[in-house]
Amino acid sequence: MGFMKKLTNTSINFLPLVAIALVLIVWQIISALQLIPEFLLPSPLSVLQAFGDDYQALFSNSLVTLSEAFWGLFFGVGIGVILALIMDIFHPIYKALYPLLVISQTIPTIAIAPLLILWFGYGILPKVVLVVATTFFPIAVGMLDAFRSTDQDLITLMRTLGANTPKIYFYIKFPNALDAFFSSLKISVSYSLVSAVVSEWVGGFDGLGVYMTRVMKAYAYDKMFAVIFLISLLSLFLILIVNWIQYIITPWRRTNHV
Amino acid sequence: MTELLVQHVDQSFDGKQILNDVSLSVKTNEIVSILGVSGIGKTTLFNVIAGITHPLDGTVVFNGNDITGEAGHLGYMLQKDLLLPFRTIMNNVILPDLVKGISKKDAIKRATPLFEFFGLSGYENKYPNELSGGMRQRAALLRTFLSTKDLTLLDEPFSALDELTKRGIYRWYTDISRQMQNSTLLITHSVDEAITLSDRIYILSGKPATISHEIKITSEERNKPDFELTSDFIKYKKEILNILNV
């Protein structure tokens, strides 16, 4: 029984790796047979080569993009949580703000990125603002839904114990919203990196987005693919970190149900 | 000395009068049931007594103090155990003390000896989803007892449990409330549960509802082995079913 469970778990982790390996092998064979010209689609090996040749530039530009993503995420999460809290406590504010929040997410980021550059210059600020604009929304909506769906009987119970509103948030609503918070955070984390890159495309001196536009203009598609893979890997890595934090601070999710 | 007096309570809900002139009392060490069919207004009455809502008229007096419309004086437990899934059993049961501002250390010191009593030893650091339904209900009762030592309000606390678990928990509950010198006001729609547990039963009936009958169950009858299989038990059950007209 235990062994079978272990086997199933391992194969679940194992299968996607096999799939990725297969795609890479087929891709390498296609390139080696020159079915698609190298300048249109570089082979996985030449992408790896480009990665090795340019790793210093990739590394230093990654740090820039990551710090933009981090600060944007930091303020985005903060604003998202505070907005959710305010909208949960004051119903008229919820009524007034919620439609605006949804509409704000229909504005394409790529369209406002040049405006942000115009307003805030070529430094880190317009990038951070764009990341904030894309990351606060999943957090605000996720937390708000979790706050609002708290079991009313639990709140009544807390009231009969003499708990005031801050205590109800501290003991009930915040811990109850943790699962929703982490689900939203995973979405926001992957948005944050992409938004930082997009805002660098529009204007800037450093960062993976700037690097991307530079190698694209040089028709260096092997480097282009290298940076695309790097961004994916970084996103995955960030999501793993969130998973790990969630694992540490929500021990009850690891227990066995009766 | 514990005494709860509910006097001449009127209450309405959605503009309709639900309760009319309801009066009842609970004294030290008593288990008292309020029995009525579903939808009669039991929970409305319960909310008034717990202080969650304010009645249109009438008063709730506990140990000589008027507590009408004030929550936090009486222990309170529902059919749902309402244990917090993200807190261990220990952290769940000390929650009332934490809310009152008692330090975690003192609260744990107060709760620890009671785990044995409630058959929960060894489960202090488990999470609620690791416990069976009966154990969860006992943990919820422990939390209720720790929130107030004097009087506990129970709103159909055992109705979600299976028949066998229920039988065990009835006996256990009468023992434990006697040992802890706790008084209980129990709201139920189960005639068997009311007869098995109570010293006195109030029947809530009519529209708007009022207390129409009061039935006493003597302790020598109740303490007989297999009371629920005796002819005395059936006699009470017949009487109550006649009153309820079902």
Short mmCIF file of C-alpha atoms in Angstrom, two decimals:
data_model
loop_
_atom_site.label_atom_id
_atom_site.label_comp_id
_atom_site.label_asym_id
_atom_site.label_seq_id
_atom_site.Cartn_x
_atom_site.Cartn_y
_atom_site.Cartn_z
CA MET A 1 0.00 0.00 0.00
CA GLY A 2 2.68 2.49 1.14
CA PHE A 3 4.93 1.38 -1.68
CA MET A 4 2.20 1.82 -4.30
CA LYS A 5 1.47 5.30 -2.97
CA LYS A 6 5.15 6.18 -3.18
CA LEU A 7 5.35 4.87 -6.72
CA THR A 8 2.32 6.89 -7.82
CA ASN A 9 3.73 10.05 -6.23
CA THR A 10 7.11 9.60 -7.89
CA SER A 11 5.60 8.94 -11.28
CA ILE A 12 3.48 12.09 -10.97
CA ASN A 13 6.68 14.11 -10.49
CA PHE A 14 8.49 12.05 -13.06
CA LEU A 15 6.04 12.23 -15.98
CA PRO A 16 6.27 15.96 -16.77
CA LEU A 17 10.07 15.66 -16.81
CA VAL A 18 9.81 12.84 -19.35
CA ALA A 19 7.47 14.98 -21.46
CA ILE A 20 9.85 17.94 -21.39
CA ALA A 21 12.82 15.71 -22.25
CA LEU A 22 10.90 14.23 -25.21
CA VAL A 23 10.03 17.69 -26.57
CA LEU A 24 13.68 18.76 -26.31
CA ILE A 25 14.93 15.60 -28.01
CA VAL A 26 12.45 15.92 -30.91
CA TRP A 27 13.34 19.61 -31.23
CA GLN A 28 17.07 18.80 -31.31
CA ILE A 29 16.51 16.12 -33.99
CA ILE A 30 14.47 18.55 -36.13
CA SER A 31 17.28 21.10 -35.89
CA ALA A 32 20.02 18.55 -36.55
CA LEU A 33 18.22 17.35 -39.69
CA GLN A 34 17.88 21.04 -40.68
CA LEU A 35 14.14 20.67 -41.25
CA ILE A 36 13.81 24.25 -39.95
CA PRO A 37 16.69 26.69 -40.62
CA GLU A 38 18.85 27.43 -37.57
CA PHE A 39 18.26 31.21 -37.76
CA LEU A 40 14.49 30.72 -37.44
CA LEU A 41 14.53 28.12 -34.69
CA PRO A 42 17.83 27.57 -32.88
CA SER A 43 18.40 24.06 -31.53
CA PRO A 44 18.20 23.40 -27.76
CA LEU A 45 21.96 22.85 -27.70
CA SER A 46 22.72 26.20 -29.30
CA VAL A 47 20.33 27.87 -26.85
CA LEU A 48 22.30 26.23 -24.06
CA GLN A 49 25.50 27.44 -25.73
CA ALA A 50 24.11 31.03 -25.85
CA PHE A 51 23.18 30.72 -22.20
CA GLY A 52 26.76 29.70 -21.34
CA ASP A 53 28.33 32.43 -23.47
CA ASP A 54 26.21 35.23 -22.07
CA TYR A 55 25.54 34.07 -18.51
CA GLN A 56 27.16 37.14 -16.91
CA ALA A 57 24.87 39.57 -18.77
CA LEU A 58 21.88 37.31 -18.09
CA PHE A 59 22.73 37.15 -14.40
CA SER A 60 23.18 40.90 -13.89
CA ASN A 61 20.05 41.72 -15.89
CA SER A 62 18.10 39.09 -13.91
CA LEU A 63 18.97 40.85 -10.66
CA VAL A 64 17.53 44.10 -12.00
CA THR A 65 14.31 42.48 -13.21
CA LEU A 66 13.94 40.43 -10.03
CA SER A 67 14.29 43.49 -7.81
CA GLU A 68 11.64 45.34 -9.85
CA ALA A 69 9.37 42.30 -9.56
CA PHE A 70 10.08 41.99 -5.84
CA TRP A 71 9.29 45.60 -4.94
CA GLY A 72 6.26 45.63 -7.21
CA LEU A 73 5.01 42.42 -5.62
CA PHE A 74 5.75 43.73 -2.14
CA PHE A 75 3.65 46.86 -2.59
CA GLY A 76 1.08 45.06 -4.76
CA VAL A 77 0.43 42.45 -2.07
CA GLY A 78 0.30 45.13 0.62
CA ILE A 79 -2.20 47.22 -1.33
CA GLY A 80 -4.22 44.12 -2.24
CA VAL A 81 -4.55 42.99 1.40
CA ILE A 82 -5.41 46.48 2.64
CA LEU A 83 -8.01 46.97 -0.12
CA ALA A 84 -9.61 43.60 0.69
CA LEU A 85 -9.73 44.53 4.38
CA ILE A 86 -11.30 47.95 3.75
CA MET A 87 -13.85 46.53 1.32
CA ASP A 88 -14.77 43.77 3.77
CA ILE A 89 -15.26 46.16 6.69
CA PHE A 90 -17.09 48.95 4.81
CA HIS A 91 -19.80 47.63 2.56
CA PRO A 92 -20.43 50.91 0.64
CA ILE A 93 -16.74 51.03 -0.29
CA TYR A 94 -17.01 47.47 -1.58
CA LYS A 95 -20.03 48.47 -3.69
CA ALA A 96 -18.22 51.50 -5.05
CA LEU A 97 -14.76 50.03 -5.66
CA TYR A 98 -15.33 46.46 -6.79
CA PRO A 99 -16.53 47.26 -10.36
CA LEU A 100 -13.67 49.75 -10.75
CA LEU A 101 -11.19 47.07 -9.71
CA VAL A 102 -12.50 44.69 -12.34
CA ILE A 103 -12.46 47.39 -15.03
CA SER A 104 -8.87 48.31 -14.09
CA GLN A 105 -7.83 44.79 -15.07
CA THR A 106 -9.26 45.12 -18.57
CA ILE A 107 -6.69 47.80 -19.45
CA PRO A 108 -3.82 46.13 -21.33
CA THR A 109 -0.53 46.56 -19.49
CA ILE A 110 1.43 46.98 -22.68
CA ALA A 111 -0.67 50.09 -23.44
CA ILE A 112 -0.03 51.86 -20.15
CA ALA A 113 3.68 50.98 -19.92
CA PRO A 114 4.77 53.89 -22.23
CA LEU A 115 2.59 56.30 -20.23
CA LEU A 116 4.27 55.20 -17.02
CA ILE A 117 7.68 55.86 -18.62
CA LEU A 118 6.44 59.32 -19.63
CA TRP A 119 5.30 60.05 -16.08
CA PHE A 120 8.00 58.37 -13.99
CA GLY A 121 11.09 58.35 -16.23
CA TYR A 122 13.40 55.52 -17.29
CA GLY A 123 14.37 54.30 -13.83
CA ILE A 124 12.96 51.51 -11.65
CA LEU A 125 9.80 53.41 -10.60
CA PRO A 126 7.60 52.94 -13.72
CA LYS A 127 8.45 49.20 -13.70
CA VAL A 128 7.53 48.82 -10.05
CA VAL A 129 4.28 50.73 -10.61
CA LEU A 130 3.33 48.44 -13.49
CA VAL A 131 4.06 45.35 -11.40
CA VAL A 132 1.95 46.78 -8.57
CA ALA A 133 -0.89 47.42 -11.02
CA THR A 134 -0.93 43.80 -12.18
CA THR A 135 -0.23 42.02 -8.88
CA PHE A 136 -2.57 43.74 -6.39
CA PHE A 137 -5.72 42.54 -8.16
CA PRO A 138 -5.52 38.73 -7.63
CA ILE A 139 -4.62 39.33 -3.97
CA ALA A 140 -7.42 41.84 -3.36
CA VAL A 141 -10.09 39.66 -5.00
CA GLY A 142 -8.87 36.38 -3.47
CA MET A 143 -8.63 37.78 0.06
CA LEU A 144 -11.94 39.62 -0.21
CA ASP A 145 -13.78 36.48 -1.30
CA ALA A 146 -12.22 34.53 1.55
CA PHE A 147 -13.12 37.23 4.11
CA ARG A 148 -16.69 37.37 2.84
CA SER A 149 -17.18 33.60 2.82
CA THR A 150 -16.14 33.16 6.46
CA ASP A 151 -18.70 30.96 8.24
CA GLN A 152 -21.21 33.34 9.86
CA ASP A 153 -21.71 30.93 12.78
CA LEU A 154 -17.99 31.20 13.57
CA ILE A 155 -18.29 34.97 13.76
CA THR A 156 -21.38 34.66 15.99
CA LEU A 157 -19.44 32.27 18.22
CA MET A 158 -16.60 34.79 18.50
CA ARG A 159 -19.12 37.53 19.36
CA THR A 160 -20.58 35.39 22.17
CA LEU A 161 -17.04 35.02 23.49
CA GLY A 162 -16.90 38.82 23.60
CA ALA A 163 -14.52 39.29 20.64
CA ASN A 164 -14.41 42.68 18.91
CA THR A 165 -13.83 43.21 15.18
CA PRO A 166 -9.97 43.30 15.26
CA LYS A 167 -9.97 40.05 17.25
CA ILE A 168 -12.34 38.43 14.76
CA TYR A 169 -9.94 39.33 11.95
CA PHE A 170 -6.92 38.15 13.91
CA TYR A 171 -8.32 34.82 15.11
CA ILE A 172 -10.77 33.93 12.33
CA LYS A 173 -10.77 35.91 9.11
CA PHE A 174 -7.03 36.21 8.40
CA PRO A 175 -6.09 32.58 9.11
CA ASN A 176 -9.21 31.51 7.22
CA ALA A 177 -8.05 33.52 4.19
CA LEU A 178 -4.52 32.07 4.14
CA ASP A 179 -5.26 29.40 1.53
CA ALA A 180 -6.84 31.99 -0.77
CA PHE A 181 -3.90 34.30 -0.11
CA PHE A 182 -1.35 31.75 -1.25
CA SER A 183 -3.35 30.77 -4.33
CA SER A 184 -3.54 34.45 -5.31
CA LEU A 185 0.10 35.00 -4.47
CA LYS A 186 1.16 32.27 -6.90
CA ILE A 187 -0.75 34.05 -9.67
CA SER A 188 0.68 37.43 -8.70
CA VAL A 189 4.23 36.09 -8.54
CA SER A 190 4.10 34.83 -12.09
CA TYR A 191 2.48 38.09 -13.26
CA SER A 192 5.15 40.14 -11.50
CA LEU A 193 8.08 38.86 -13.54
CA VAL A 194 6.24 39.11 -16.87
CA SER A 195 5.07 42.67 -16.08
CA ALA A 196 8.58 43.75 -15.13
CA VAL A 197 9.91 42.38 -18.44
CA VAL A 198 7.12 44.05 -20.46
CA SER A 199 7.79 47.43 -18.83
CA GLU A 200 11.50 47.06 -19.62
CA TRP A 201 10.71 46.52 -23.29
CA VAL A 202 9.19 49.98 -23.47
CA GLY A 203 12.16 51.79 -22.05
CA GLY A 204 15.02 51.31 -19.65
CA PHE A 205 18.76 50.69 -19.32
CA ASP A 206 18.98 47.28 -17.62
CA GLY A 207 16.91 44.18 -17.09
CA LEU A 208 15.91 41.03 -18.94
CA GLY A 209 13.36 42.97 -21.03
CA VAL A 210 16.03 45.39 -22.24
CA TYR A 211 18.35 42.46 -22.97
CA MET A 212 15.50 40.79 -24.88
CA THR A 213 14.86 43.77 -27.16
CA ARG A 214 18.61 44.12 -27.76
CA VAL A 215 19.16 40.49 -28.86
CA MET A 216 15.97 40.58 -30.93
CA LYS A 217 17.24 43.60 -32.88
CA ALA A 218 20.50 41.71 -33.43
CA TYR A 219 18.53 38.68 -34.72
CA ALA A 220 20.31 36.59 -32.06
CA TYR A 221 17.43 34.13 -31.63
CA ASP A 222 19.53 31.65 -29.67
CA LYS A 223 19.99 34.33 -27.00
CA MET A 224 16.32 35.24 -27.32
CA PHE A 225 15.35 31.67 -26.49
CA ALA A 226 17.90 31.59 -23.68
CA VAL A 227 16.31 34.60 -22.01
CA ILE A 228 12.76 33.22 -22.53
CA PHE A 229 13.75 29.98 -20.79
CA LEU A 230 15.45 31.92 -18.06
CA ILE A 231 12.28 33.94 -17.34
CA SER A 232 10.23 30.72 -17.19
CA LEU A 233 12.74 29.14 -14.83
CA LEU A 234 12.79 32.20 -12.59
CA SER A 235 8.96 32.23 -12.43
CA LEU A 236 8.94 28.54 -11.53
CA PHE A 237 11.56 29.14 -8.89
CA LEU A 238 9.55 31.98 -7.34
CA ILE A 239 6.40 29.83 -7.27
CA LEU A 240 8.39 27.07 -5.56
CA ILE A 241 9.46 29.57 -2.91
CA VAL A 242 5.80 30.53 -2.33
CA ASN A 243 4.89 26.83 -2.07
CA TRP A 244 7.61 26.35 0.47
CA ILE A 245 6.49 29.31 2.58
CA GLN A 246 2.92 28.01 2.43
CA TYR A 247 4.10 24.56 3.52
CA ILE A 248 5.91 26.06 6.52
CA ILE A 249 3.14 28.31 7.83
CA THR A 250 0.07 26.11 7.17
CA PRO A 251 0.95 22.86 8.96
CA TRP A 252 -2.71 21.79 9.27
CA ARG A 253 -2.85 21.21 5.51
CA ARG A 254 -0.34 18.40 5.91
CA THR A 255 -2.46 16.35 8.33
CA ASN A 256 -4.41 13.23 7.46
CA HIS A 257 -8.16 13.46 7.39
CA VAL A 258 -10.15 10.92 9.41
CA MET B 1 -25.01 29.21 42.94
CA THR B 2 -26.11 29.53 39.35
CA GLU B 3 -29.45 30.84 38.23
CA LEU B 4 -30.69 31.84 34.83
CA LEU B 5 -34.07 33.50 34.61
CA VAL B 6 -35.76 34.24 31.32
CA GLN B 7 -38.78 36.43 31.95
CA HIS B 8 -41.68 37.32 29.67
CA VAL B 9 -39.65 37.38 26.47
CA ASP B 10 -41.35 38.54 23.25
CA GLN B 11 -39.46 38.44 19.98
CA SER B 12 -40.28 38.86 16.32
CA PHE B 13 -38.41 38.06 13.12
CA ASP B 14 -39.10 39.66 9.73
CA GLY B 15 -42.06 41.52 11.22
CA LYS B 16 -43.73 38.32 12.45
CA GLN B 17 -44.07 37.58 16.14
CA ILE B 18 -42.22 34.36 16.92
CA LEU B 19 -42.08 34.25 20.72
CA ASN B 20 -44.85 35.31 23.08
CA ASP B 21 -44.27 35.72 26.82
CA VAL B 22 -41.63 33.01 27.19
CA SER B 23 -40.44 32.48 30.77
CA LEU B 24 -38.15 29.76 32.09
CA SER B 25 -35.39 29.13 34.60
CA VAL B 26 -32.26 27.01 35.01
CA LYS B 27 -30.69 26.36 38.41
CA THR B 28 -27.36 25.02 39.66
CA ASN B 29 -26.38 21.61 38.27
CA GLU B 30 -29.56 21.26 36.26
CA ILE B 31 -29.83 20.06 32.70
CA VAL B 32 -32.91 21.68 31.21
CA SER B 33 -34.25 21.09 27.70
CA ILE B 34 -36.36 23.24 25.46
CA LEU B 35 -38.22 20.89 23.13
CA GLY B 36 -40.20 21.91 20.09
CA VAL B 37 -40.82 21.02 16.48
CA SER B 38 -38.56 22.46 13.77
CA GLY B 39 -39.27 26.09 12.91
CA ILE B 40 -41.10 26.82 16.16
CA GLY B 41 -38.59 29.51 17.19
CA LYS B 42 -36.10 27.56 19.29
CA THR B 43 -33.09 29.23 17.71
CA THR B 44 -34.72 32.67 18.01
CA LEU B 45 -35.11 32.03 21.74
CA PHE B 46 -31.57 30.71 21.95
CA ASN B 47 -30.19 33.86 20.32
CA VAL B 48 -32.07 36.01 22.83
CA ILE B 49 -30.76 34.01 25.80
CA ALA B 50 -27.19 34.00 24.42
CA GLY B 51 -27.46 37.78 24.01
CA ILE B 52 -26.86 37.70 20.26
CA THR B 53 -30.14 39.55 19.66
CA HIS B 54 -32.15 41.87 21.88
CA PRO B 55 -35.75 40.80 22.58
CA LEU B 56 -38.68 43.15 21.87
CA ASP B 57 -39.74 42.74 25.45
CA GLY B 58 -38.70 40.80 28.56
CA THR B 59 -35.42 40.22 30.36
CA VAL B 60 -32.66 37.64 30.73
CA VAL B 61 -31.18 37.60 34.23
CA PHE B 62 -28.07 35.57 35.07
CA ASN B 63 -26.90 35.27 38.69
CA GLY B 64 -28.81 38.40 39.58
CA ASN B 65 -27.44 40.54 36.72
CA ASP B 66 -29.56 41.72 33.83
CA ILE B 67 -27.73 40.43 30.73
CA THR B 68 -30.50 41.08 28.17
CA GLY B 69 -28.93 41.59 24.75
CA GLU B 70 -25.36 41.13 26.08
CA ALA B 71 -23.26 38.35 24.58
CA GLY B 72 -20.30 36.74 26.33
CA HIS B 73 -21.86 35.68 29.65
CA LEU B 74 -22.93 32.14 28.74
CA GLY B 75 -21.17 29.29 26.96
CA TYR B 76 -22.56 28.61 23.51
CA MET B 77 -22.38 25.59 21.26
CA LEU B 78 -24.08 24.59 18.03
CA GLN B 79 -24.65 21.40 16.07
CA LYS B 80 -21.59 22.32 13.99
CA ASP B 81 -18.52 21.93 16.18
CA LEU B 82 -17.05 25.18 14.76
CA LEU B 83 -13.51 24.12 15.59
CA LEU B 84 -11.00 26.20 13.66
CA PRO B 85 -9.25 23.89 11.18
CA PHE B 86 -6.03 25.92 11.35
CA ARG B 87 -5.61 25.67 15.13
CA THR B 88 -4.64 22.59 17.11
CA ILE B 89 -7.18 21.16 19.59
CA MET B 90 -5.34 22.88 22.45
CA ASN B 91 -5.31 26.20 20.60
CA ASN B 92 -8.99 25.78 19.81
CA VAL B 93 -10.10 25.14 23.37
CA ILE B 94 -8.08 28.03 24.84
CA LEU B 95 -9.53 30.49 22.31
CA PRO B 96 -12.19 31.85 24.73
CA ASP B 97 -9.46 32.66 27.27
CA LEU B 98 -7.24 34.27 24.61
CA VAL B 99 -10.15 36.45 23.47
CA LYS B 100 -10.66 37.52 27.10
CA GLY B 101 -7.01 38.59 27.22
CA ILE B 102 -5.67 35.76 29.40
CA SER B 103 -2.08 34.81 28.51
CA LYS B 104 -1.55 31.72 26.41
CA LYS B 105 0.55 30.12 29.13
CA ASP B 106 -2.13 30.51 31.80
CA ALA B 107 -4.85 29.38 29.42
CA ILE B 108 -2.95 26.17 28.60
CA LYS B 109 -2.37 25.56 32.31
CA ARG B 110 -6.11 25.83 32.93
CA ALA B 111 -7.11 23.62 29.99
CA THR B 112 -4.52 20.81 30.31
CA PRO B 113 -6.06 18.88 33.26
CA LEU B 114 -9.46 18.81 31.50
CA PHE B 115 -8.23 16.90 28.44
CA GLU B 116 -8.27 13.66 30.40
CA PHE B 117 -11.84 14.36 31.57
CA PHE B 118 -13.00 14.90 28.02
CA GLY B 119 -11.25 11.81 26.65
CA LEU B 120 -8.92 13.94 24.57
CA SER B 121 -5.53 13.17 26.17
CA GLY B 122 -2.85 12.85 23.56
CA TYR B 123 -4.80 14.92 21.05
CA GLU B 124 -3.70 18.34 22.32
CA ASN B 125 -1.50 19.02 19.31
CA LYS B 126 -3.65 17.36 16.66
CA TYR B 127 -5.68 19.36 14.20
CA PRO B 128 -9.50 18.99 14.12
CA ASN B 129 -9.49 17.08 10.82
CA GLU B 130 -7.50 14.31 12.54
CA LEU B 131 -10.36 13.62 15.02
CA SER B 132 -13.58 11.63 14.69
CA GLY B 133 -16.98 13.36 14.82
CA GLY B 134 -17.61 12.39 18.46
CA MET B 135 -14.16 13.61 19.54
CA ARG B 136 -14.59 16.88 17.70
CA GLN B 137 -17.89 17.41 19.49
CA ARG B 138 -16.22 16.71 22.85
CA ALA B 139 -13.46 19.17 21.98
CA ALA B 140 -16.11 21.79 21.13
CA LEU B 141 -17.80 21.06 24.47
CA LEU B 142 -14.48 21.46 26.27
CA ARG B 143 -14.06 24.84 24.62
CA THR B 144 -17.60 25.77 25.69
CA PHE B 145 -16.94 24.71 29.28
CA LEU B 146 -13.75 26.72 29.31
CA SER B 147 -15.54 29.80 28.02
CA THR B 148 -17.80 29.83 31.06
CA LYS B 149 -17.78 27.52 34.00
CA ASP B 150 -21.38 28.12 35.05
CA LEU B 151 -23.95 27.73 32.32
CA THR B 152 -23.80 26.21 28.87
CA LEU B 153 -26.27 26.78 26.05
CA LEU B 154 -26.40 23.91 23.58
CA ASP B 155 -28.32 24.18 20.30
CA GLU B 156 -28.88 20.62 19.02
CA PRO B 157 -25.25 19.76 19.78
CA PHE B 158 -25.48 16.03 19.13
CA SER B 159 -27.86 15.82 16.19
CA ALA B 160 -25.08 15.37 13.63
CA LEU B 161 -23.68 12.32 15.43
CA ASP B 162 -24.60 8.72 14.64
CA GLU B 163 -26.91 6.76 16.97
CA LEU B 164 -24.22 4.76 18.81
CA THR B 165 -21.88 7.71 19.31
CA LYS B 166 -24.88 9.67 20.62
CA ARG B 167 -25.76 7.06 23.27
CA GLY B 168 -22.22 7.15 24.62
CA ILE B 169 -22.01 10.90 24.60
CA TYR B 170 -25.33 11.34 26.52
CA ARG B 171 -24.07 9.31 29.46
CA TRP B 172 -20.71 11.02 29.30
CA TYR B 173 -22.31 14.45 29.17
CA THR B 174 -24.53 13.98 32.23
CA ASP B 175 -21.52 12.67 34.20
CA ILE B 176 -19.22 15.47 33.18
CA SER B 177 -21.66 18.29 33.78
CA ARG B 178 -22.36 16.93 37.25
CA GLN B 179 -18.67 16.68 38.05
CA MET B 180 -17.96 20.16 36.76
CA GLN B 181 -21.02 21.60 38.53
CA ASN B 182 -22.21 22.97 35.25
CA SER B 183 -25.77 23.89 34.36
CA THR B 184 -27.04 23.28 30.87
CA LEU B 185 -29.84 24.70 28.78
CA LEU B 186 -30.28 22.38 25.81
CA ILE B 187 -32.34 23.09 22.73
CA THR B 188 -33.47 20.02 20.85
CA HIS B 189 -36.11 18.61 18.55
CA SER B 190 -35.34 15.05 19.67
CA VAL B 191 -37.79 13.76 22.28
CA ASP B 192 -35.43 10.89 23.21
CA GLU B 193 -32.51 13.25 23.70
CA ALA B 194 -34.57 15.55 25.93
CA ILE B 195 -35.79 12.68 28.14
CA THR B 196 -32.37 11.01 28.36
CA LEU B 197 -30.46 14.14 29.34
CA SER B 198 -32.81 16.43 31.23
CA ASP B 199 -33.92 17.12 34.76
CA ARG B 200 -36.71 19.26 33.34
CA ILE B 201 -38.19 19.68 29.87
CA TYR B 202 -39.95 22.80 28.63
CA ILE B 203 -42.24 22.31 25.66
CA LEU B 204 -42.31 25.21 23.24
CA SER B 205 -45.43 25.26 21.07
CA GLY B 206 -48.05 27.47 19.41
CA LYS B 207 -47.84 30.35 16.97
CA PRO B 208 -46.39 32.62 18.25
CA ALA B 209 -44.57 30.11 20.44
CA THR B 210 -44.74 30.02 24.20
CA ILE B 211 -43.82 27.53 26.93
CA SER B 212 -46.91 25.37 27.13
CA HIS B 213 -45.77 22.58 29.47
CA GLU B 214 -43.02 21.74 31.91
CA ILE B 215 -42.13 18.11 32.57
CA LYS B 216 -39.92 16.95 35.45
CA ILE B 217 -37.89 13.76 35.24
CA THR B 218 -36.86 12.42 38.60
CA SER B 219 -33.23 11.51 39.03
CA GLU B 220 -33.93 8.00 40.37
CA GLU B 221 -35.77 7.20 37.15
CA ARG B 222 -33.07 8.73 35.01
CA ASN B 223 -30.22 6.95 36.76
CA LYS B 224 -31.67 3.49 36.13
CA PRO B 225 -29.52 1.41 33.84
CA ASP B 226 -30.83 1.49 30.26
CA PHE B 227 -33.34 4.19 31.18
CA GLU B 228 -34.16 4.68 27.50
CA LEU B 229 -35.50 1.08 27.38
CA THR B 230 -37.73 1.27 30.50
CA SER B 231 -41.49 1.73 30.63
CA ASP B 232 -40.97 5.03 32.50
CA PHE B 233 -39.13 6.37 29.49
CA ILE B 234 -41.94 5.29 27.17
CA LYS B 235 -44.49 6.91 29.51
CA TYR B 236 -42.66 10.26 29.26
CA LYS B 237 -42.31 9.90 25.53
CA LYS B 238 -46.05 9.22 25.11
CA GLU B 239 -46.90 12.24 27.24
CA ILE B 240 -44.65 14.52 25.24
CA LEU B 241 -45.79 13.25 21.86
CA ASN B 242 -49.40 13.80 22.95
CA ILE B 243 -48.62 17.38 23.92
CA LEU B 244 -46.83 18.02 20.64
CA ASN B 245 -49.84 16.44 18.89
CA VAL B 246 -47.77 14.35 16.49
#
